[in-house]
Each structure stands twice: as C-alpha cells, then as structure tokens.
Short mmCIF file of C-alpha atoms and ligand atoms in Angstrom, two decimals:
data_model
loop_
_atom_site.label_atom_id
_atom_site.label_comp_id
_atom_site.label_asym_id
_atom_site.label_seq_id
_atom_site.Cartn_x
_atom_site.Cartn_y
_atom_site.Cartn_z
CA UNK A 1 -0.03 -0.01 -0.04
CA UNK A 2 1.29 3.35 -1.00
CA UNK A 3 -0.25 6.43 0.62
CA UNK A 4 -1.03 9.70 -1.13
CA UNK A 5 1.97 11.69 0.20
CA UNK A 6 1.65 14.30 -2.46
CA UNK A 7 -1.66 16.24 -2.41
CA UNK A 8 -3.75 14.81 -5.26
CA UNK A 9 -4.64 18.29 -6.70
CA UNK A 10 -0.93 19.14 -6.94
CA UNK A 11 -0.33 15.96 -8.91
CA UNK A 12 -3.08 16.97 -11.28
CA UNK A 13 -1.73 20.63 -11.64
CA UNK A 14 1.78 19.34 -12.32
CA UNK A 15 0.61 17.05 -14.97
CA UNK A 16 -1.41 19.88 -16.42
CA UNK A 17 1.63 22.17 -16.42
CA UNK A 18 3.73 19.55 -18.23
CA UNK A 19 1.10 18.89 -20.84
CA UNK A 20 0.58 22.55 -21.56
CA UNK A 21 4.23 23.54 -21.64
CA UNK A 22 6.46 23.35 -24.72
CA UNK A 23 9.95 24.15 -23.12
CA UNK A 24 10.49 22.24 -19.89
CA UNK A 25 13.75 22.57 -17.87
CA UNK A 26 14.73 20.44 -14.88
CA UNK A 27 17.25 21.90 -12.51
CA UNK A 28 18.86 20.76 -9.30
CA UNK A 29 21.26 21.98 -6.68
CA UNK A 30 24.94 22.85 -6.76
CA UNK A 31 27.38 19.90 -6.68
CA UNK A 32 24.58 17.42 -7.58
CA UNK A 33 24.57 14.13 -5.78
CA UNK A 34 22.79 10.69 -6.59
CA UNK A 35 19.39 11.93 -5.53
CA UNK A 36 19.71 15.18 -7.43
CA UNK A 37 20.78 13.50 -10.63
CA UNK A 38 18.50 10.36 -10.11
CA UNK A 39 15.31 12.41 -9.52
CA UNK A 40 16.19 14.69 -12.47
CA UNK A 41 16.71 11.88 -14.85
CA UNK A 42 13.63 10.02 -13.76
CA UNK A 43 11.48 13.07 -14.33
CA UNK A 44 13.32 13.77 -17.57
CA UNK A 45 12.37 10.32 -18.96
CA UNK A 46 8.90 10.54 -17.80
CA UNK A 47 8.35 14.04 -19.46
CA UNK A 48 10.09 12.99 -22.65
CA UNK A 49 7.97 9.84 -22.89
CA UNK A 50 4.90 12.03 -22.84
CA UNK A 51 6.25 13.65 -26.01
CA UNK A 52 7.47 16.83 -24.45
CA UNK A 53 10.56 18.84 -25.00
CA UNK A 54 12.68 18.74 -21.78
CA UNK A 55 16.24 19.45 -20.76
CA UNK A 56 18.19 19.04 -17.51
CA UNK A 57 20.54 21.92 -16.47
CA UNK A 58 22.69 21.49 -13.32
CA UNK A 59 24.77 24.27 -11.86
CA UNK A 60 28.18 22.50 -11.91
CA UNK A 61 29.59 19.00 -12.77
CA UNK A 62 28.56 15.78 -10.93
CA UNK A 63 30.65 12.79 -9.88
CA UNK A 64 31.96 10.27 -12.41
CA UNK A 65 30.21 7.47 -10.67
CA UNK A 66 26.83 8.84 -11.67
CA UNK A 67 27.55 9.14 -15.35
CA UNK A 68 26.37 5.63 -16.22
CA UNK A 69 22.74 6.60 -15.80
CA UNK A 70 20.56 6.64 -18.96
CA UNK A 71 20.38 10.20 -20.18
CA UNK A 72 23.34 11.42 -18.03
CA UNK A 73 25.14 12.45 -21.18
CA UNK A 74 22.50 14.83 -22.15
CA UNK A 75 22.73 16.84 -18.82
CA UNK A 76 23.84 20.43 -19.42
CA UNK A 77 26.37 21.93 -17.03
CA UNK A 78 25.65 25.64 -16.50
CA UNK A 79 29.10 26.48 -15.31
CA UNK A 80 30.59 25.34 -18.68
CA UNK A 81 28.53 27.74 -20.64
CA UNK A 82 26.59 30.12 -18.48
CA UNK A 83 25.21 32.36 -21.36
CA UNK A 84 23.82 29.33 -23.23
CA UNK A 85 22.30 28.08 -19.94
CA UNK A 86 20.84 31.49 -19.09
CA UNK A 87 19.22 31.54 -22.52
CA UNK A 88 17.56 28.17 -22.04
CA UNK A 89 16.37 29.07 -18.58
CA UNK A 90 14.89 32.46 -19.68
CA UNK A 91 13.15 30.97 -22.61
CA UNK A 92 11.63 28.05 -20.55
CA UNK A 93 7.90 28.04 -19.97
CA UNK A 94 8.24 25.55 -17.07
CA UNK A 95 11.14 24.95 -14.72
CA UNK A 96 11.34 22.12 -12.10
CA UNK A 97 13.56 22.66 -9.08
CA UNK A 98 14.37 19.18 -7.76
CA UNK A 99 16.16 18.30 -4.43
CA UNK A 100 16.64 21.92 -3.30
CA UNK A 101 14.41 24.19 -1.24
CA UNK A 102 15.53 27.81 -2.09
CA UNK A 103 16.71 29.20 -5.36
CA UNK A 104 20.07 30.22 -3.82
CA UNK A 105 21.11 26.56 -3.67
CA UNK A 106 21.37 26.54 -7.46
CA UNK A 107 24.52 28.62 -7.08
CA UNK A 108 25.34 30.80 -10.08
CA UNK A 109 22.15 29.69 -11.81
CA UNK A 110 19.90 31.22 -9.13
CA UNK A 111 19.79 34.81 -10.43
CA UNK A 112 18.64 33.54 -13.87
CA UNK A 113 16.00 31.30 -12.15
CA UNK A 114 14.77 34.30 -10.13
CA UNK A 115 14.08 36.47 -13.24
CA UNK A 116 12.88 33.65 -15.49
CA UNK A 117 9.17 34.21 -16.37
CA UNK A 118 8.67 30.48 -16.45
CA UNK A 119 6.23 28.64 -14.19
CA UNK A 120 8.24 27.00 -11.29
CA UNK A 121 7.63 23.74 -9.55
CA UNK A 122 9.64 22.64 -6.55
CA UNK A 123 9.70 18.92 -5.56
CA UNK A 124 12.07 18.49 -2.68
CA UNK A 125 12.60 16.92 0.82
CA UNK A 126 14.60 19.57 2.66
CA UNK A 127 13.08 21.44 5.57
CA UNK A 128 12.31 25.14 5.33
CA UNK A 129 11.12 25.43 1.71
CA UNK A 130 11.23 28.93 0.04
CA UNK A 131 8.34 30.63 -1.59
CA UNK A 132 9.41 31.56 -5.05
CA UNK A 133 7.48 28.83 -6.70
CA UNK A 134 4.08 28.34 -8.32
CA UNK A 135 3.75 24.74 -6.99
CA UNK A 136 5.59 23.48 -3.97
CA UNK A 137 5.88 19.79 -3.11
CA UNK A 138 7.87 19.82 -0.03
CA UNK A 139 8.05 16.62 2.10
CA UNK A 140 11.01 16.67 4.62
CA UNK A 141 9.85 13.33 6.06
CA UNK A 142 10.46 11.47 2.80
CA UNK A 143 13.77 9.74 2.20
CA UNK A 144 14.71 11.30 -1.09
CA UNK A 145 13.46 13.47 -3.95
CA UNK A 146 13.76 10.42 -6.15
CA UNK A 147 11.10 8.66 -3.99
CA UNK A 148 8.87 11.75 -4.38
CA UNK A 149 9.30 11.45 -8.23
CA UNK A 150 8.17 7.78 -7.94
CA UNK A 151 5.30 8.92 -5.90
CA UNK A 152 4.33 11.54 -8.36
CA UNK A 153 4.34 9.12 -11.29
CA UNK A 154 2.40 6.57 -9.23
CA UNK A 155 -0.08 8.97 -8.00
CA UNK A 156 -0.57 10.31 -11.67
CA UNK A 157 -1.57 6.76 -12.47
CA UNK A 158 1.46 6.27 -14.79
CA UNK A 159 3.18 3.41 -12.95
CA UNK A 160 2.41 0.87 -15.59
CA UNK A 161 4.08 3.12 -18.20
CA UNK A 162 7.22 3.50 -16.07
CA UNK A 163 10.34 2.52 -18.05
CA UNK A 164 13.46 0.75 -16.78
CA UNK A 165 15.42 4.07 -17.14
CA UNK A 166 12.99 5.74 -14.87
CA UNK A 167 13.14 2.91 -12.32
CA UNK A 168 16.96 2.80 -12.33
CA UNK A 169 17.25 6.55 -11.65
CA UNK A 170 14.77 6.47 -8.90
CA UNK A 171 16.40 3.48 -7.33
CA UNK A 172 19.89 5.24 -7.47
CA UNK A 173 18.57 8.39 -5.80
CA UNK A 174 16.72 6.43 -3.09
CA UNK A 175 19.79 4.28 -2.52
CA UNK A 176 22.40 7.13 -2.28
CA UNK A 177 20.28 9.35 -0.05
CA UNK A 178 19.82 6.58 2.45
CA UNK A 179 23.45 5.31 2.42
CA UNK A 180 22.20 2.10 0.71
CA UNK A 181 19.12 1.95 3.05
CA UNK A 182 21.10 2.23 6.26
CA UNK A 183 19.72 5.57 7.54
CA UNK A 184 16.57 7.65 6.93
CA UNK A 185 14.89 4.56 5.52
CA UNK A 186 12.61 3.14 8.26
CA UNK A 187 9.42 3.87 6.47
CA UNK A 188 7.86 0.58 5.32
CA UNK A 189 6.48 2.26 2.16
CA UNK A 190 10.03 2.74 0.97
CA UNK A 191 10.24 -1.12 0.49
CA UNK A 192 6.80 -1.20 -1.15
CA UNK A 193 8.21 1.27 -3.61
CA UNK A 194 11.41 -0.65 -4.02
CA UNK A 195 9.46 -3.89 -4.78
CA UNK A 196 7.56 -1.95 -7.40
CA UNK A 197 10.74 -0.65 -8.95
CA UNK A 198 12.30 -4.02 -9.01
CA UNK A 199 9.36 -5.29 -11.14
CA UNK A 200 10.64 -2.87 -13.81
CA UNK A 201 13.61 -5.29 -14.24
CA UNK A 202 16.38 -3.29 -12.83
CA UNK A 203 19.55 -4.90 -11.44
CA UNK A 204 19.82 -3.37 -7.98
CA UNK A 205 23.18 -4.95 -7.04
CA UNK A 206 24.70 -3.63 -10.31
CA UNK A 207 23.44 -0.15 -9.49
CA UNK A 208 25.08 -0.44 -6.07
CA UNK A 209 28.38 -1.56 -7.63
CA UNK A 210 28.37 1.18 -10.27
CA UNK A 211 27.94 3.82 -7.58
CA UNK A 212 29.82 2.54 -4.53
CA UNK A 213 32.39 0.15 -5.95
CA UNK A 214 33.64 2.29 -8.87
CA UNK A 215 36.16 4.61 -7.20
CA UNK A 216 39.77 5.07 -8.20
CA UNK A 217 42.71 3.55 -6.30
CA UNK A 218 43.78 7.09 -5.27
CA UNK A 219 40.34 7.73 -3.73
CA UNK A 220 40.73 4.67 -1.64
CA UNK A 221 44.21 5.63 -0.46
CA UNK A 222 42.92 9.28 0.21
CA UNK A 223 40.26 7.71 2.54
CA UNK A 224 43.02 5.83 4.37
CA UNK A 225 45.10 8.91 4.62
CA UNK A 226 42.20 10.98 5.92
CA UNK A 227 41.18 8.51 8.55
CA UNK A 228 44.70 7.96 9.80
CA UNK A 229 46.32 11.47 9.48
CA UNK A 230 43.48 14.06 9.30
CA UNK A 231 40.90 12.88 11.92
CA UNK A 232 40.35 14.30 15.38
CA UNK A 233 38.06 12.52 17.85
CA UNK A 234 36.57 14.46 20.80
CA UNK A 235 35.16 11.62 22.90
CA UNK A 236 34.00 13.98 25.63
CA UNK A 237 31.96 15.84 23.12
CA UNK A 238 30.86 12.80 21.09
CA UNK A 239 32.18 14.39 18.04
CA UNK A 240 34.72 13.67 15.39
CA UNK A 241 36.30 15.82 12.69
CA UNK A 242 37.93 15.09 9.35
CA UNK A 243 39.68 17.77 7.31
CA UNK A 244 41.61 18.12 4.05
CA UNK A 245 43.73 20.85 2.56
CA UNK A 246 44.01 21.48 -1.08
CA UNK A 247 47.54 19.98 -0.96
CA UNK A 248 46.34 16.82 0.62
CA UNK A 249 43.76 16.34 -2.17
CA UNK A 250 46.04 17.06 -4.92
CA UNK A 251 48.56 14.45 -3.59
CA UNK A 252 45.89 11.85 -4.15
CA UNK A 253 44.70 13.35 -7.52
CA UNK A 254 41.35 14.42 -6.18
CA UNK A 255 38.53 14.08 -8.66
CA UNK A 256 35.01 15.40 -7.94
CA UNK A 257 33.04 12.98 -5.74
CA UNK A 258 36.13 11.33 -4.34
CA UNK A 259 35.36 12.37 -0.80
CA UNK A 260 31.65 11.53 -1.05
CA UNK A 261 30.74 9.42 2.04
CA UNK A 262 33.91 10.26 4.04
CA UNK A 263 31.91 12.18 6.66
CA UNK A 264 29.88 8.99 7.53
CA UNK A 265 32.83 6.91 8.66
CA UNK A 266 33.53 8.58 12.17
CA UNK A 267 29.82 7.80 13.17
CA UNK A 268 30.91 4.12 13.28
CA UNK A 269 33.08 4.99 16.33
CA UNK A 270 31.35 4.01 19.57
CA UNK A 271 29.79 7.13 21.28
CA UNK A 272 30.31 9.39 18.29
CA UNK A 273 27.09 11.02 17.19
CA UNK A 274 28.35 14.10 15.34
CA UNK A 275 30.69 13.99 12.46
CA UNK A 276 32.15 16.96 10.56
CA UNK A 277 34.23 17.00 7.36
CA UNK A 278 36.01 20.23 6.41
CA UNK A 279 37.53 20.36 2.91
CA UNK A 280 39.35 23.14 1.36
CA UNK A 281 38.27 24.02 -2.26
CA UNK A 282 39.39 26.73 -4.68
CA UNK A 283 38.90 30.00 -2.76
CA UNK A 284 36.55 28.49 -0.08
CA UNK A 285 35.90 25.79 2.32
CA UNK A 286 33.16 23.16 2.03
CA UNK A 287 31.79 21.57 5.17
CA UNK A 288 29.68 18.44 5.62
CA UNK A 289 27.88 17.26 8.73
CA UNK A 290 26.23 14.10 9.80
CA UNK A 291 24.76 13.29 13.06
CA UNK A 292 22.70 10.69 14.87
CA UNK A 293 19.88 10.66 17.40
CA UNK A 294 18.25 13.95 18.08
CA UNK A 295 21.29 16.03 17.50
CA UNK A 296 20.39 18.56 14.81
CA UNK A 297 23.50 19.14 12.73
CA UNK A 298 21.61 21.45 10.37
CA UNK A 299 21.42 23.98 13.26
CA UNK A 300 25.26 23.85 13.66
CA UNK A 301 25.64 24.23 9.91
CA UNK A 302 23.30 27.20 9.85
CA UNK A 303 24.68 28.96 12.90
CA UNK A 304 28.31 28.70 11.99
CA UNK A 305 28.71 27.94 8.29
CA UNK A 306 25.89 29.81 6.58
CA UNK A 307 24.45 26.42 5.61
CA UNK A 308 21.50 24.01 6.33
CA UNK A 309 20.04 20.76 5.26
CA UNK A 310 18.38 17.80 7.05
CA UNK A 311 18.43 17.10 10.80
CA UNK A 312 21.04 14.32 10.52
CA UNK A 313 22.82 15.38 7.23
CA UNK A 314 23.62 18.92 6.42
CA UNK A 315 26.39 21.19 5.04
CA UNK A 316 27.61 24.62 4.58
CA UNK A 317 30.21 26.84 2.94
CA UNK A 318 32.84 29.18 4.43
CA UNK A 319 34.58 32.06 2.58
CA UNK A 320 38.00 31.96 4.20
CA UNK A 321 40.89 29.66 4.97
CA UNK A 322 40.90 26.10 6.24
CA UNK A 323 42.56 27.30 9.56
CA UNK A 324 39.74 29.89 10.18
CA UNK A 325 37.03 27.25 9.41
CA UNK A 326 38.67 24.76 11.84
CA UNK A 327 38.78 27.44 14.51
CA UNK A 328 35.07 28.22 14.07
CA UNK A 329 34.31 24.56 14.22
CA UNK A 330 36.04 24.07 17.50
CA UNK A 331 34.33 27.14 19.01
CA UNK A 332 30.97 25.85 17.79
CA UNK A 333 31.73 22.40 19.15
CA UNK A 334 32.37 23.95 22.65
CA UNK A 335 29.05 25.81 22.48
CA UNK A 336 27.11 22.71 21.39
CA UNK A 337 28.81 20.36 23.88
CA UNK A 338 25.92 20.24 26.30
CA UNK A 339 23.44 19.51 23.47
CA UNK A 340 25.62 16.66 22.30
CA UNK A 341 25.86 15.07 25.73
CA UNK A 342 22.09 15.41 26.17
CA UNK A 343 21.44 13.80 22.78
CA UNK A 344 23.74 10.86 23.50
CA UNK A 345 22.08 10.22 26.88
CA UNK A 346 18.56 10.09 25.41
CA UNK A 347 16.73 6.74 25.11
P1 LIG B 401 26.75 16.80 1.63
O1 LIG B 401 27.36 16.69 2.99
O2 LIG B 401 26.39 15.38 1.18
O3 LIG B 401 27.37 17.66 0.69
O4 LIG B 401 25.28 17.42 1.96
C1 LIG B 401 24.34 16.90 2.79
C2 LIG B 401 23.07 17.73 2.77
O5 LIG B 401 23.43 18.96 3.39
C3 LIG B 401 22.51 18.09 1.45
O6 LIG B 401 21.58 17.10 1.04
C4 LIG B 401 21.99 19.47 1.71
O7 LIG B 401 20.71 19.30 2.13
C5 LIG B 401 22.79 20.02 2.78
N1 LIG B 401 23.84 21.03 2.33
C6 LIG B 401 25.10 20.74 1.94
N2 LIG B 401 25.74 21.83 1.60
C7 LIG B 401 24.86 22.87 1.89
C8 LIG B 401 25.06 24.28 1.85
O8 LIG B 401 26.06 24.84 1.47
N3 LIG B 401 23.96 25.02 2.09
C9 LIG B 401 22.76 24.46 2.61
N4 LIG B 401 21.80 25.10 2.93
N5 LIG B 401 22.59 23.07 2.66
C10 LIG B 401 23.68 22.35 2.32
MN1 LIG B 402 18.05 14.48 -1.57
#
C-alpha cells in the first residue's frame, strides 16, 4: 500500500503544467549528488515519454560514478557555458527545481532562475522551503526526492508506463540518499516502492556496484590517509572531525566526488554522534555534517557555516581559510557540547 503523500490536486496541476508547456527545464542543486541526478533523470524520462521537449541543467559538474545513468550524457552543466544556460532558462515556460528548497542553492544559476518568467515547480525533501514557486511539493519526512518522483508518477496513474530507465534513476537516488538503506529509511512504504521498482527489471546490485564500487585507487588511499592522518576524535563531546587541505587532495589526484561518504565513517566509532568533514576548495571551504539521534547538525551548519540541510545530514560553505574554518568549528563544538551530551544520553 502506497499512501498519497503528495496532495492529489498538486499531482493533477503538475501533469497539467507539463502537458501545456513546450519548453521544460529540470534543474537541481549545486554539486549534484545521486538523488539530485537520479530524480532529475527520472522526471526527464517521464516528461520525454509524454512527447514533451525537456532538458536538464545543473549548476556544476557531478561525480563520475553517476555518469552511467541513462540520459546522463544529455545533462547540461551551467558552469561550462553560463550564457547558453541562461538563455535556455529564460526561454523556458516551465522549470522544475528538484532536491533543493531555495533558489540560492542553485549557485550561479539562481539569479537567472529568479528572473525567468517560467512557471516554477519545486519537488524536494529539505526542511524550510522557500516561496518563489508556483507549486511546492515539500516533504521533509520523505527519504529522497527520487522517492517523491516515484510517488508523483504513481499517483498520476502512470506506474504501468514507467520505463526501466526511470526505475533505475529512482532506485539510484533512493539508495544514495539513504546510504544504501542504512539511515533515513525506516518507512515501510520505501520497501513497497522498491518492490515496485524491481518489477521494472532493474539490477539493484549492479546499480550499487556502479555507484559504490567504482572509485579510483587514489580515492581509496585518500580515505585511508584522511582517517589515519586527518581525523580528530573528541570523545568527551561525542564528536569527530575530518579535514583536508588542497595540498592533501592534490597528492591523491582528487577528482570530484572522491570524498563523497567520508563524513559518515566517524559515526561508526562508539559514542560518536556528530561527524564533520571540512574540505578546502578553490577559494573557499566546504563543510559536511552528519549526526545521529536527536542532535540537529543542520542547526550547527546554519549557525556557524551559513548552511543548512536535514536534521542528520547537512552542510555549509565558508569563505575563508581552512585554519579559520577549523577554529570556528572548534568554538562551535564547545558551544554545542551540552546539546551533544544530552542527545547521547537520550533513550
Ligand atoms: P553533503 O554533505 O552530502 O554535501 O550534503 C548533505 C546535505 O546537506 C545536502 O543534502 C543538503 O541538504 C545540505 N547541504 C550541503 N551543503 C549545503 C550548503 O552549502 N547550504 C545548505 N543550505 N545546505 C547544504
Ligand atoms: Mn536528496
């Protein structure tokens, strides 16, 4: 049994918008992950199969281990040709925003999105949705945007027409946003959906391997280096920190996506419920947070690093040096110490 998570009138409205638009563009957030790419491609195939003209534009490039997906080669990268991308967005009559809650998360693309006259539809699962949209489907309790795309297609009565390509993309997004169904995945309906997706003849184990067993040797060695040389554990605060400088990364020939998942490892240490990964990038510092129990890492992200996200998975950015970011982190940790101890001692 699959419940009507999306309001039925919104499903109808979205179908109506699709059928009455000629130039449809799907967008997603900066540094797209498996859910961003998976949900975008699933919707892309769905719209294309209705005979409609549709494109995907993402703000910047996405990891190599997502490129196997059907249609991935047709995804436009805004950063590579901003003026062409801006033209497509301004000429669109319908724009989807998938897997992000405010236009600002589309990076350089967001100013064009703000001024585009197109109708805008958000489908997303992050808390605190913005308001610059004509239709908002915001479901923070749902595992992934890809799951929401499944639900949209299902509720539209189009499950029987769902293709293998759609099913694969949806599976990939649900799998990556739940760490292979190890967190955020307790809702029984997730497995009802998986069972329906498997009936589309997808190879779930092959999808897992293509995403999680497809890294370079350097990436694996970088992981070893990070855990042995760049990790601090603060047992009294139930927290752990990983950090990498630009130089560390170039020593292991860093490629986009190589550090995906690193931030999860410290949570496997007994008693650690808050993990932070601080990574230097060109001209800025990128921060990822993961937490367990009731400790809300998105509050930490928003208070100290101008970020946000989910309760147990969030991130932020910092314009400054790695050293400054590390200092802010340690001050923040001191301030949140009591909250961490309280969360650990619950239930
Ligand atoms: P990740 O650590 O995988 O990059 O991001 C985890 C989650 O944190 C994302 O799904 C997103 O919700 C959120 N997030 C990451 N970076 C940022 C950021 O710079 N700003 C905001 N608002 N959220 C972020
Ligand atoms: Mn997501």
